[in-house]
Coordinates of C-alpha atoms and ligand atoms in Angstrom, one line a residue:
M1 CA 9.8 29.2 19.4
K2 CA 13.6 28.8 19.1
P3 CA 15.0 31.0 16.2
L4 CA 15.4 29.2 12.9
P5 CA 19.0 28.2 12.1
P6 CA 20.7 30.4 9.5
N7 CA 21.2 27.5 7.2
A8 CA 20.5 23.8 6.6
D9 CA 21.7 21.2 4.1
L10 CA 18.1 20.4 3.2
I11 CA 15.0 22.4 3.7
V12 CA 11.7 20.5 3.3
I13 CA 8.6 22.6 2.7
G14 CA 5.5 20.9 4.1
G15 CA 5.0 18.5 7.0
G16 CA 2.6 16.0 5.4
V17 CA 3.4 12.3 5.1
I18 CA 5.7 13.0 2.1
G19 CA 7.7 15.8 3.7
Q20 CA 8.1 14.0 7.0
S21 CA 9.2 10.8 5.1
V22 CA 11.8 12.8 3.1
A23 CA 13.1 14.3 6.3
W24 CA 13.4 10.9 8.0
H25 CA 15.2 9.2 5.1
Y26 CA 17.6 12.1 4.7
A27 CA 18.4 12.4 8.4
R28 CA 18.8 8.7 9.1
A29 CA 21.1 8.3 6.1
G30 CA 23.3 10.9 7.7
Y31 CA 23.3 13.1 4.5
G32 CA 23.2 16.3 6.5
R33 CA 21.2 18.8 8.6
V34 CA 17.4 18.8 7.8
L35 CA 15.0 21.6 8.5
L36 CA 11.3 20.9 7.8
L37 CA 9.0 23.9 7.7
E38 CA 5.2 23.4 8.1
R39 CA 2.9 26.5 8.1
G40 CA 0.2 24.8 10.2
M41 CA 0.2 21.6 12.2
P42 CA 2.0 18.6 10.8
A43 CA 0.0 16.1 8.8
A44 CA -3.2 18.1 9.2
Q45 CA -4.0 18.5 5.5
A46 CA -4.4 15.8 2.9
S47 CA -2.4 13.3 5.0
S48 CA -4.9 13.2 7.8
Q49 CA -7.8 12.7 5.5
A50 CA -6.6 9.7 3.5
A51 CA -8.6 6.6 3.6
A52 CA -5.5 4.7 4.7
L53 CA -5.1 2.1 2.0
L54 CA -1.5 1.0 1.5
T55 CA -2.1 -0.9 -1.8
R56 CA 1.2 -2.5 -2.7
L57 CA 0.3 -4.1 -6.0
R58 CA 0.9 -1.5 -8.7
E59 CA 1.0 -1.6 -12.5
S60 CA 4.6 -0.3 -12.9
A61 CA 7.8 -1.6 -11.4
E62 CA 8.7 1.9 -10.1
L63 CA 5.4 2.5 -8.4
M64 CA 5.6 -0.9 -6.8
A65 CA 9.2 -0.2 -5.6
F66 CA 7.7 2.9 -3.8
T67 CA 4.9 1.0 -2.1
R68 CA 7.1 -1.9 -1.1
R69 CA 9.5 0.6 0.4
T70 CA 6.7 2.0 2.5
D71 CA 5.9 -1.5 3.8
A72 CA 9.6 -1.9 4.8
A73 CA 9.7 1.6 6.2
I74 CA 6.8 0.8 8.6
D75 CA 8.8 -2.1 10.0
E76 CA 11.9 0.1 10.4
L77 CA 9.9 2.9 12.1
E78 CA 8.3 0.4 14.5
A79 CA 11.8 -0.9 15.4
E80 CA 13.3 2.7 15.8
L81 CA 10.4 4.0 17.8
G82 CA 9.9 0.9 19.8
E83 CA 6.1 0.9 19.3
P84 CA 3.6 -0.7 16.9
L85 CA 2.0 1.5 14.3
D86 CA -1.0 -0.8 14.0
R87 CA -0.7 -1.6 10.3
R88 CA -3.6 -3.9 9.5
R89 CA -2.4 -6.7 7.3
S90 CA -6.0 -7.6 6.4
G91 CA -5.6 -8.2 2.7
Q92 CA -7.6 -6.8 -0.2
L93 CA -10.6 -8.5 -1.6
H94 CA -11.5 -7.6 -5.2
V95 CA -15.0 -8.5 -6.1
A96 CA -16.5 -8.5 -9.6
A97 CA -20.2 -8.5 -10.4
S98 CA -19.8 -8.1 -14.2
E99 CA -17.8 -9.7 -16.9
T100 CA -15.8 -6.5 -17.5
A101 CA -14.8 -6.4 -13.8
A102 CA -14.0 -10.1 -13.9
D103 CA -11.5 -9.4 -16.7
R104 CA -10.0 -6.7 -14.5
L105 CA -9.5 -9.2 -11.7
Q106 CA -7.8 -11.6 -14.2
Q107 CA -5.4 -8.8 -15.1
L108 CA -4.7 -8.2 -11.4
A109 CA -4.1 -11.8 -10.7
S110 CA -1.6 -12.0 -13.5
L111 CA 0.1 -8.8 -12.2
A112 CA 0.3 -10.4 -8.8
A113 CA 1.8 -13.6 -10.2
R114 CA 4.3 -11.7 -12.3
T115 CA 5.4 -9.5 -9.4
G116 CA 5.5 -12.2 -6.7
E117 CA 2.7 -10.9 -4.6
P118 CA 0.5 -13.6 -3.0
W119 CA -3.0 -14.0 -4.4
E120 CA -5.9 -16.5 -4.5
W121 CA -9.3 -16.9 -6.1
L122 CA -12.2 -17.3 -3.7
G123 CA -15.6 -18.7 -4.2
A124 CA -18.6 -16.4 -3.6
S125 CA -19.5 -17.9 -0.2
A126 CA -15.8 -17.7 1.0
A127 CA -15.7 -14.0 -0.1
Q128 CA -19.0 -13.3 1.6
R129 CA -17.7 -14.8 4.8
L130 CA -14.8 -12.3 4.8
A131 CA -17.1 -9.4 3.9
P132 CA -20.6 -10.3 5.1
W133 CA -22.1 -7.0 3.9
L134 CA -21.8 -8.2 0.3
A135 CA -24.7 -10.1 -1.3
A136 CA -23.3 -13.6 -2.2
D137 CA -25.5 -13.9 -5.3
A138 CA -24.0 -10.7 -6.8
I139 CA -20.4 -12.1 -6.5
R140 CA -19.3 -13.3 -9.9
Q141 CA -15.6 -13.6 -9.1
A142 CA -13.4 -12.7 -6.1
L143 CA -9.7 -12.3 -5.8
L144 CA -7.9 -12.1 -2.5
L145 CA -4.5 -10.3 -2.1
P146 CA -3.6 -11.4 1.4
A147 CA -0.4 -9.2 1.8
E148 CA -2.2 -5.9 1.3
S149 CA -2.7 -3.6 4.3
W150 CA -3.9 -0.3 5.7
I151 CA -2.7 2.1 8.4
D152 CA -3.8 5.3 10.1
P153 CA -2.1 7.9 7.8
Y154 CA -1.8 10.5 10.5
R155 CA 0.1 8.1 12.7
L156 CA 2.4 7.0 9.9
A157 CA 3.2 10.7 9.0
M158 CA 3.9 11.5 12.6
A159 CA 6.0 8.4 13.0
Y160 CA 8.2 9.5 10.1
G161 CA 8.5 12.9 11.9
R162 CA 9.4 11.6 15.3
A163 CA 11.9 9.2 13.9
A164 CA 13.4 12.0 11.8
R165 CA 13.8 14.1 15.1
G166 CA 15.6 11.1 16.6
H167 CA 18.2 11.5 13.9
G168 CA 18.6 15.2 14.6
A169 CA 16.2 16.7 12.0
R170 CA 14.4 19.8 13.1
L171 CA 10.7 19.8 12.2
Q172 CA 9.2 23.2 12.7
P173 CA 5.4 23.7 12.7
G174 CA 3.8 27.2 12.5
V175 CA 6.4 28.6 10.0
E176 CA 5.3 29.4 6.5
V177 CA 7.7 29.5 3.6
T178 CA 6.7 32.7 1.8
A179 CA 9.3 32.8 -1.0
L180 CA 12.2 31.0 -2.5
Q181 CA 15.6 32.8 -2.6
V182 CA 16.9 32.4 -6.1
E183 CA 20.3 33.4 -7.4
R184 CA 21.3 32.9 -11.0
E185 CA 18.5 30.3 -11.6
R186 CA 19.4 28.4 -8.4
V187 CA 17.4 28.1 -5.2
V188 CA 19.8 29.0 -2.4
G189 CA 17.3 29.3 0.5
V190 CA 13.9 30.3 1.6
E191 CA 12.1 33.3 3.1
T192 CA 9.8 32.5 5.9
T193 CA 7.4 34.1 8.4
R194 CA 10.4 33.8 10.9
G195 CA 13.2 35.0 8.6
A196 CA 15.4 33.7 5.9
V197 CA 17.3 30.3 5.9
A198 CA 19.9 29.3 3.4
A199 CA 19.8 25.8 2.0
G200 CA 22.0 23.4 0.0
C201 CA 18.8 22.0 -1.4
V202 CA 15.0 22.6 -1.0
V203 CA 12.4 19.9 -1.4
D204 CA 8.9 21.2 -2.1
A205 CA 6.6 18.7 -0.5
S206 CA 3.7 21.1 -0.1
G207 CA 1.0 18.8 -1.5
V208 CA -1.7 20.5 -3.6
W209 CA 0.2 23.8 -3.2
A210 CA 3.5 22.4 -4.6
G211 CA 5.2 24.6 -7.2
L212 CA 3.3 27.8 -6.3
L213 CA 6.3 29.3 -4.6
A214 CA 8.4 28.7 -7.8
G215 CA 6.2 31.2 -9.7
P216 CA 6.7 30.8 -13.5
Y217 CA 9.0 27.8 -13.0
G218 CA 6.2 25.9 -11.4
G219 CA 3.6 26.9 -14.0
S220 CA 4.0 23.7 -16.0
L221 CA 4.0 21.2 -13.1
P222 CA 1.7 18.5 -14.5
F223 CA -0.9 18.0 -11.8
A224 CA -4.0 19.5 -10.3
A225 CA -5.9 19.4 -7.0
V226 CA -8.8 16.9 -7.4
R227 CA -11.5 16.1 -4.9
S228 CA -11.6 12.6 -3.3
Q229 CA -14.4 11.6 -0.9
Y230 CA -15.6 8.8 1.3
W231 CA -18.5 8.1 3.6
I232 CA -18.7 6.3 6.9
T233 CA -21.9 4.3 7.7
A234 CA -24.1 5.0 10.7
S235 CA -24.2 1.7 12.6
A236 CA -21.7 -0.7 13.8
T237 CA -22.9 -4.2 12.8
P238 CA -21.3 -7.6 12.9
K239 CA -21.5 -7.4 9.1
F240 CA -18.6 -5.0 9.2
P241 CA -16.0 -7.2 11.1
L242 CA -12.9 -5.3 12.2
T243 CA -10.8 -8.0 10.7
M244 CA -12.3 -7.9 7.2
P245 CA -10.1 -7.2 4.2
V246 CA -10.2 -3.9 2.3
V247 CA -12.9 -4.5 -0.3
L248 CA -12.7 -3.2 -3.9
L249 CA -15.7 -3.3 -6.2
P250 CA -14.4 -2.2 -9.7
D251 CA -18.0 -2.3 -11.0
L252 CA -18.8 0.7 -8.8
G253 CA -15.4 2.3 -8.4
L254 CA -15.8 1.7 -4.7
Y255 CA -13.3 0.7 -1.9
A256 CA -14.3 -0.1 1.7
R257 CA -12.6 -0.9 4.9
P258 CA -13.8 -1.3 8.5
E259 CA -13.8 1.8 10.7
L260 CA -14.6 1.2 14.4
G261 CA -17.3 -1.4 13.6
A262 CA -18.8 0.7 10.9
L263 CA -17.8 0.8 7.2
L264 CA -15.7 3.5 5.5
F265 CA -16.2 3.5 1.8
G266 CA -15.1 5.7 -1.0
V267 CA -16.6 6.2 -4.4
R268 CA -15.0 7.5 -7.6
E269 CA -16.9 10.3 -9.3
S270 CA -17.7 10.0 -13.0
R271 CA -16.7 13.7 -13.3
S272 CA -14.2 14.7 -10.6
A273 CA -14.3 18.2 -9.2
V274 CA -10.9 19.9 -9.9
F275 CA -9.5 23.1 -8.4
D276 CA -6.9 25.8 -9.3
A277 CA -4.4 25.5 -6.4
R278 CA -3.9 29.3 -6.4
T279 CA -7.5 29.7 -5.1
L280 CA -7.4 27.2 -2.3
P281 CA -7.4 28.1 1.4
H282 CA -4.4 27.1 3.5
D283 CA -6.6 24.8 5.5
I284 CA -8.3 22.1 3.3
E285 CA -9.2 19.7 6.0
G286 CA -12.8 18.9 5.5
F287 CA -12.7 20.8 2.1
D288 CA -16.2 20.5 0.8
T289 CA -17.9 22.4 -1.9
G290 CA -21.2 20.8 -0.9
D291 CA -21.9 19.0 -4.2
G292 CA -20.3 15.6 -3.6
W293 CA -23.3 13.5 -2.8
P294 CA -24.5 12.9 -6.4
A295 CA -21.5 10.6 -6.8
L296 CA -23.0 8.3 -4.2
A297 CA -26.6 8.8 -5.4
G298 CA -25.5 7.8 -8.9
I299 CA -24.3 4.3 -7.8
A300 CA -27.1 3.7 -5.2
P301 CA -29.2 1.3 -7.4
A302 CA -26.2 -0.8 -8.3
L303 CA -24.9 -0.7 -4.7
A304 CA -28.3 -1.9 -3.4
R305 CA -27.9 -5.1 -5.5
L306 CA -24.3 -5.7 -4.4
S307 CA -24.9 -4.8 -0.8
P308 CA -28.4 -4.3 0.6
T309 CA -26.8 -4.0 4.1
L310 CA -24.9 -0.9 3.0
I311 CA -28.1 0.9 1.9
E312 CA -30.0 -0.2 5.0
V313 CA -27.5 1.0 7.7
G314 CA -27.4 4.6 6.5
I315 CA -24.6 7.2 6.5
R316 CA -23.2 9.1 9.5
H317 CA -20.1 11.0 8.0
H318 CA -19.1 12.4 4.7
V319 CA -15.4 13.2 4.2
S320 CA -14.3 15.3 1.3
G321 CA -10.7 16.3 0.6
L322 CA -8.1 17.1 -2.1
S323 CA -5.4 15.0 -3.7
T324 CA -3.1 15.8 -6.5
Y325 CA -3.6 14.0 -9.8
T326 CA -1.6 13.8 -13.1
P327 CA -3.1 12.7 -16.4
D328 CA -0.8 9.7 -16.6
G329 CA -1.1 8.5 -13.0
R330 CA 2.6 9.0 -12.4
Y331 CA 3.8 11.2 -9.6
V332 CA 5.7 14.5 -10.0
L333 CA 9.2 14.0 -8.6
G334 CA 12.4 15.8 -9.3
A335 CA 13.8 19.1 -10.5
L336 CA 12.0 21.8 -12.3
P337 CA 13.6 22.7 -15.7
G338 CA 15.6 25.9 -15.5
L339 CA 15.8 26.0 -11.8
D340 CA 18.5 24.2 -9.8
G341 CA 18.5 23.5 -6.1
L342 CA 14.7 22.7 -5.9
L343 CA 13.1 19.3 -6.0
V344 CA 9.4 18.7 -6.2
A345 CA 7.6 15.8 -4.5
S346 CA 3.9 15.9 -5.2
G347 CA 1.3 14.7 -7.8
C348 CA 0.8 11.5 -5.7
C349 CA -2.5 10.5 -7.5
G350 CA -4.3 9.6 -4.4
S351 CA -1.7 7.2 -3.2
G352 CA 0.8 9.4 -1.4
V353 CA 0.5 7.5 1.9
A354 CA 1.0 4.1 0.2
A355 CA 4.1 5.5 -1.7
S356 CA 5.4 7.7 1.1
G357 CA 8.3 5.4 2.0
G358 CA 9.6 5.1 -1.5
I359 CA 9.1 8.8 -2.4
G360 CA 10.9 9.8 0.8
Q361 CA 13.9 7.6 0.1
A362 CA 14.2 8.5 -3.5
L363 CA 13.9 12.3 -2.9
A364 CA 16.3 12.1 0.1
E365 CA 18.8 10.4 -2.2
L366 CA 18.3 12.9 -5.0
A367 CA 18.6 15.8 -2.6
A368 CA 21.9 14.4 -1.4
G369 CA 23.3 14.1 -4.9
R370 CA 23.0 10.3 -4.9
T371 CA 21.4 8.0 -7.5
P372 CA 17.8 7.3 -6.3
F373 CA 16.9 3.7 -5.7
V374 CA 14.1 4.0 -8.3
D375 CA 14.7 5.5 -11.7
L376 CA 12.7 8.7 -11.6
A377 CA 12.7 9.5 -15.3
A378 CA 9.0 8.5 -15.6
F379 CA 8.1 11.0 -12.9
A380 CA 10.0 14.0 -14.4
P381 CA 8.1 17.3 -13.7
A382 CA 8.8 18.4 -17.3
R383 CA 7.5 15.3 -19.0
F384 CA 4.4 17.0 -20.5
G385 CA 6.4 19.9 -21.9
S386 CA 5.1 23.4 -21.6
I387 CA 1.6 23.2 -20.3
D388 CA -0.5 25.7 -18.3
R389 CA -1.5 23.7 -15.2
F390 CA -4.2 26.2 -14.3
S391 CA -6.0 26.2 -17.7
P392 CA -9.5 24.6 -17.8
D393 CA -8.3 22.0 -20.3
W394 CA -5.5 20.9 -18.0
L395 CA -7.7 20.8 -14.9
S396 CA -10.2 18.6 -16.7
R397 CA -7.5 16.2 -17.9
C398 CA -6.4 15.7 -14.3
G399 CA -10.0 15.3 -13.1
A400 CA -10.5 12.6 -15.8
A401 CA -7.5 10.7 -14.4
R402 CA -9.2 10.6 -11.0
A403 CA -12.5 9.5 -12.5
G404 CA -10.8 6.7 -14.4
K405 CA -8.7 5.4 -11.5
R406 CA -9.3 1.6 -11.0
G407 CA -7.1 0.6 -8.1
G408 CA -6.9 1.4 -4.4
Ligands
LIG501 C1 -10.3 11.7 0.8 C2 -9.0 11.2 0.5 C3 -8.6 9.8 0.6 C4 -7.3 9.4 0.3 N1 -7.1 8.1 0.5 C5 -5.8 7.6 0.3 C6 -5.5 6.3 0.6 O1 -6.3 5.4 0.9 N2 -4.2 5.9 0.4 C7 -3.2 6.7 0.0 O2 -2.0 6.3 -0.2 N3 -3.5 8.0 -0.3 C8 -4.7 8.5 -0.1 N4 -5.0 9.8 -0.3 C9 -4.0 10.7 -0.8 C10 -3.1 11.1 0.3 O3 -3.8 11.7 1.3 C11 -2.0 12.1 -0.3 O4 -1.4 11.6 -1.5 C12 -1.0 12.4 0.7 O5 -1.5 12.7 2.0 C13 -0.1 13.6 0.2 O6 0.7 14.0 1.2 P1 1.5 15.4 1.1 O7 2.5 15.4 2.2 O8 2.0 15.6 -0.3 O9 0.4 16.5 1.3 P2 -0.2 17.2 2.6 O10 -0.5 16.2 3.7 O11 -1.3 18.0 2.2 O12 1.0 18.1 3.2 C14 1.4 19.2 2.6 C15 1.8 20.2 3.7 O13 2.4 21.3 3.1 C16 2.1 22.4 4.0 N5 2.4 23.7 3.2 C17 1.9 24.1 2.1 N6 2.5 25.2 1.7 C18 3.4 25.6 2.6 C19 4.3 26.6 2.8 N7 4.4 27.6 1.9 N8 5.1 26.7 3.9 C20 5.0 25.7 4.8 N9 4.2 24.6 4.7 C21 3.4 24.6 3.6 C22 0.6 22.3 4.2 O14 0.2 23.0 5.3 C23 0.5 20.7 4.4 O15 0.6 20.4 5.8 C24 -6.3 10.3 -0.1 C25 -6.6 11.7 -0.2 C26 -7.9 12.1 0.1 C27 -8.2 13.6 0.1

């Protein structure tokens, strides 16, 4: 490995989809020299496990600005790299079986209308034609959002990285940041397993581990590591067409999309498992505490009514991973109180892939001393005041946020 440079304008800690997006946005804008340090292989942690939904429709203008930026970033990456990234513009089909869920669909339709996103109501048989694994007689109402899409998250993360290199950024796998260099309450560089590097600014994009290097300064970062899981069915059947939209069933807290002729589907847990980030291994790919299946068993009777097919085909894979959740569903973006020179980009609430373009642009702008294209006040790391992010009470508040999540 080439020695690390003695200094950089920006050091990014973490080579997931967020870190690589920050690096690309900073380098392509010509803000300065970027060094991204990843202790393992790039995009091998949360980013390679995501279910791939790029849900654009969001309940706040800021979140929607992030997801729309990701959509635009994918177009720009394809143009820069000269290759398609295979985003599937399959749409999202929201299906309600109950009156409560039908109300939720009404709210979504109004949100889509207000924000200029295309939407249309579908009859039960039209919805069932798009997703033949659903039982038509269980469909009370169906809303199609045709502009929604999904993408292989690993490919997207690596595309940000390759494009960043094209603009002169250095992305270095296999180097761990072991400490921050702090002088008079300002981060001036990092210590690594390959020596020290001075930096004008450091962005901590280390996912569930974000803030740990900041010691006491990071102790009140308002998020926790929460389990997310999905399953992939055993058989490929024509009932799971490759072209089908992403399906969301709010009655069951379930989302689904096609996966090589089978169906990938995720289920929200009524009580999410939450973890103290200080106790996690460095490799959380396939992180599984072995107790995730009850979430699926709990909805099986209701699922059997909505989709007998899904029950009949059986399950081949179970994927369990960790995301970062905050109690208010807003990300954690910006400076830590009392410590200059360090910006955090984490707390993505299970939508870091969908928001990666917007977060990357906003953090690159902030790191360069510019005004971010989205007002980041709502995402301030200090917005909950002085909390103990590792206390049982805080962990359970973050777990409850995951359990109550309604969108994709
Ligand atoms: C099962 C599951 C399904 C999901 N589905 C979706 C979805 O459909 N849509 C969506 O948008 N999001 C989804 N998510 C969430 C999404 O995966 C995350 O929000 C996103 O990947 C976060 O990216 P990241 O770069 O912050 O974290 P990561 O990808 O975890 O990257 C952080 C990196 O930092 C590195 N690192 C940590 N500490 C150091 C250090 N000291 N020095 C150097 N490197 C370090 C790690 O090795 C890691 O590679 C899902 C998550 C899970 C678990």
